[in-house]
Amino acid sequence: MTALQHVKFGTYYVVAVPEADDFDFWRERARGLVQCDVPPDRVAWVEPGGSGNLFSHGDRGLPVPPADAPPVRASKAFVQLARSAICHSDPERFALLYRLLWRLQANPRLLEDGADPDVRRLDELARTVRRDIHKMRAFVRFRLVEDGDEEVGEHYVAWFEPEHHILRANAGFFVRRFANMKWSILTPQGSLHWDGAVLEEGPPARRSDAPSGDPTEDLWRKYYASIFNPARLKIGAMLKEMPRKYWKNMPEAALIPELVAGAQSRESQMVAAGTLEFDEKPDTLEAIDKAIHACRKCPIGSLDNHAVMGEGPQDAALMIVGEQPGDQEDLAGRPFVGPAGQLLDRHLENAGIDRRAVYVTNAVKHFKFVPRGKRRLHQSPTAKEIDTCRWWVESERAIVQPKLVLALGASAARGMLGRTVSISKARGAPIPLEDGSELWVTAHPSYLLRLDGAAREEQSRLFNADLAAVKKRLAELAG
Ligand code: URA
């Protein structure tokens, strides 16, 4: 009897899927079944832990497609949606996908039919899974479990309860994002362990396997309290973005009721304190220094950081503008003292520009970061934050009155111009500023630091050329 006859005489096939999210397995079996012309109502798909033995056929009894069976057709769009949908916890998902694959053979444009219940369900499953993936990325909170032992190093463990089978789908994201940390993510569906080089999968875990409470939680709470903007509070939107079910594993969530309750009074305090509307630009660098420490015009100033004022001679002919202080600048209270600053210093020296004669500052005055373990990771300021901080860098420029301003990178250029320019297009030629001075733009030294090999050499060459052009122009302006 051939496989086809089996079907004709009412045989059911049972496919026991070994892993709940095993798309490749499903695809291989589904293709074979389509090629053997097995209709969807003759296949039972059973996921791990399911009741496979109720049926007479196991996976091994599946029919073998004839050698001349036509290829199975499935559009890229279907494969993409199916890859997501397979991670859904709906036990019917394998059958739905098989039904769709089967129907696609007769109607390759089936997915365009938005009214078809199978197509709609596929969309819904894929959307829900994508949302769950996104929530996991946003709401996993690591806790430190080992500290100090040089052999073992620090180990961060997170407990998370995904709704769907998304742990594996998210593995690449967490490896990339936390490449230098040793971490484990424990879930009721399985666990992931990354030691900085190798990712291993482990068995399901229980909540009690994961630690709760460590010093980084304070950092999270502080961070959350500081970025919480009472004036922007929309409770419905907040609950949609951060549903209550995730709160129990998020240290900062404990603050939410209190922050929400206090939101109205904080908002009125902010209005009363006028945080911070300045009518006139301060007219001394000391006044700017003082004012930026009090500035809370954007949320960055409310993080656990310090304002970093520009430094250098008040009559400098050249003003160099960076993006924002980094971790080391924040601690030292001086611009460009960390790795990017050291690289800048070397290039300035090569170009024959004496940093001591330059006024060095930043477009944004506070360090924007997110906590990761004990470290603070740089975050780029938004265009709005840069525009808000222009008030200060423009105040500095009005006092120093440099002949030439050199902006390092796109954020600095925006800080000077109030609009975005492309560094590759704008570099190498002056942009006139309204007071008759000139703006020159080049790359940010941190960009060079992130490159290596030929790309680093090429960008260093361009950077040197920009500095040489600035040096030449300064000499012309002085002469
Ligand atoms: N990067 C900047 O843009 N500014 C600094 O002060 C340090 C690093």
CSV table of N, CA, C and O in Angstrom, one decimal, residues 71 86 143 162 197 206 208 237 250 255 275 284 300 315 340 350 355 379 407 424 443 447 449 452:
chain,number,residue,atom,x,y,z
A,71,PRO,N,7.9,20.1,-6.4
A,71,PRO,CA,8.3,20.9,-5.2
A,71,PRO,C,7.2,21.6,-4.5
A,71,PRO,O,6.2,21.9,-5.1
A,86,ILE,N,5.2,29.7,14.8
A,86,ILE,CA,5.5,28.4,15.4
A,86,ILE,C,5.9,28.5,16.8
A,86,ILE,O,5.8,27.6,17.6
A,143,ARG,N,20.2,39.8,37.6
A,143,ARG,CA,20.6,40.0,39.0
A,143,ARG,C,22.0,39.4,39.1
A,143,ARG,O,22.3,38.3,38.6
A,162,PRO,N,8.1,33.9,29.7
A,162,PRO,CA,7.5,34.3,28.4
A,162,PRO,C,6.2,33.6,28.2
A,162,PRO,O,6.0,32.5,28.8
A,197,ALA,N,31.5,33.3,25.6
A,197,ALA,CA,32.0,32.7,24.3
A,197,ALA,C,31.0,31.6,23.7
A,197,ALA,O,30.8,31.5,22.5
A,206,ARG,N,12.8,26.9,37.7
A,206,ARG,CA,11.7,27.4,38.6
A,206,ARG,C,12.1,28.8,39.1
A,206,ARG,O,13.3,29.1,39.1
A,208,SER,N,12.3,29.9,41.9
A,208,SER,CA,13.2,29.9,43.1
A,208,SER,C,14.7,29.6,42.7
A,208,SER,O,15.6,29.7,43.5
A,237,ALA,N,-1.5,53.9,28.4
A,237,ALA,CA,-0.4,53.7,27.5
A,237,ALA,C,0.7,52.9,28.2
A,237,ALA,O,1.3,52.0,27.7
A,250,MET,N,10.5,42.8,37.8
A,250,MET,CA,11.3,44.0,37.5
A,250,MET,C,11.4,44.9,38.7
A,250,MET,O,10.4,45.4,39.3
A,255,LEU,N,8.3,50.8,42.2
A,255,LEU,CA,8.1,52.2,42.4
A,255,LEU,C,6.9,52.8,41.7
A,255,LEU,O,6.5,53.9,41.9
A,275,THR,N,11.1,74.4,35.9
A,275,THR,CA,12.3,73.7,35.5
A,275,THR,C,12.4,73.5,34.0
A,275,THR,O,11.8,72.6,33.5
A,284,THR,N,28.4,84.6,31.5
A,284,THR,CA,29.7,84.2,31.9
A,284,THR,C,29.8,82.7,31.8
A,284,THR,O,28.7,82.0,32.0
A,300,ILE,N,17.8,63.7,30.6
A,300,ILE,CA,19.1,63.2,30.9
A,300,ILE,C,19.7,63.8,32.2
A,300,ILE,O,20.4,63.1,32.9
A,315,ASP,N,39.1,83.0,25.2
A,315,ASP,CA,39.2,83.7,23.9
A,315,ASP,C,39.8,82.7,22.9
A,315,ASP,O,40.5,83.1,21.9
A,340,ALA,N,38.0,58.2,24.0
A,340,ALA,CA,37.8,59.1,22.8
A,340,ALA,C,38.6,60.4,22.9
A,340,ALA,O,39.2,60.8,22.0
A,350,ASN,N,49.2,65.4,16.3
A,350,ASN,CA,49.7,65.1,14.9
A,350,ASN,C,49.4,66.3,14.0
A,350,ASN,O,50.3,66.6,13.1
A,355,ARG,N,45.9,71.4,22.2
A,355,ARG,CA,44.6,71.3,22.9
A,355,ARG,C,44.4,72.4,23.9
A,355,ARG,O,43.3,72.9,24.2
A,379,GLN,N,24.3,56.0,25.8
A,379,GLN,CA,23.2,56.1,24.9
A,379,GLN,C,23.2,57.4,24.1
A,379,GLN,O,23.5,58.4,24.7
A,407,ALA,N,32.9,70.5,14.9
A,407,ALA,CA,31.9,69.5,15.5
A,407,ALA,C,32.4,68.1,15.2
A,407,ALA,O,32.6,67.7,14.1
A,424,SER,N,29.7,62.6,6.1
A,424,SER,CA,30.5,62.4,4.9
A,424,SER,C,30.2,63.4,3.9
A,424,SER,O,31.1,63.8,3.1
A,443,ALA,N,34.3,63.3,11.8
A,443,ALA,CA,33.7,62.2,12.5
A,443,ALA,C,34.0,62.3,14.0
A,443,ALA,O,34.9,63.1,14.4
A,447,TYR,N,33.8,56.9,17.0
A,447,TYR,CA,33.5,56.2,15.8
A,447,TYR,C,34.8,55.5,15.3
A,447,TYR,O,34.8,54.3,14.9
A,449,LEU,N,37.2,54.6,17.1
A,449,LEU,CA,37.6,53.6,18.1
A,449,LEU,C,36.8,52.3,17.9
A,449,LEU,O,37.3,51.2,18.2
A,452,ASP,N,38.2,48.8,13.0
A,452,ASP,CA,39.6,48.3,13.0
A,452,ASP,C,40.0,48.0,11.6
A,452,ASP,O,39.3,48.2,10.6
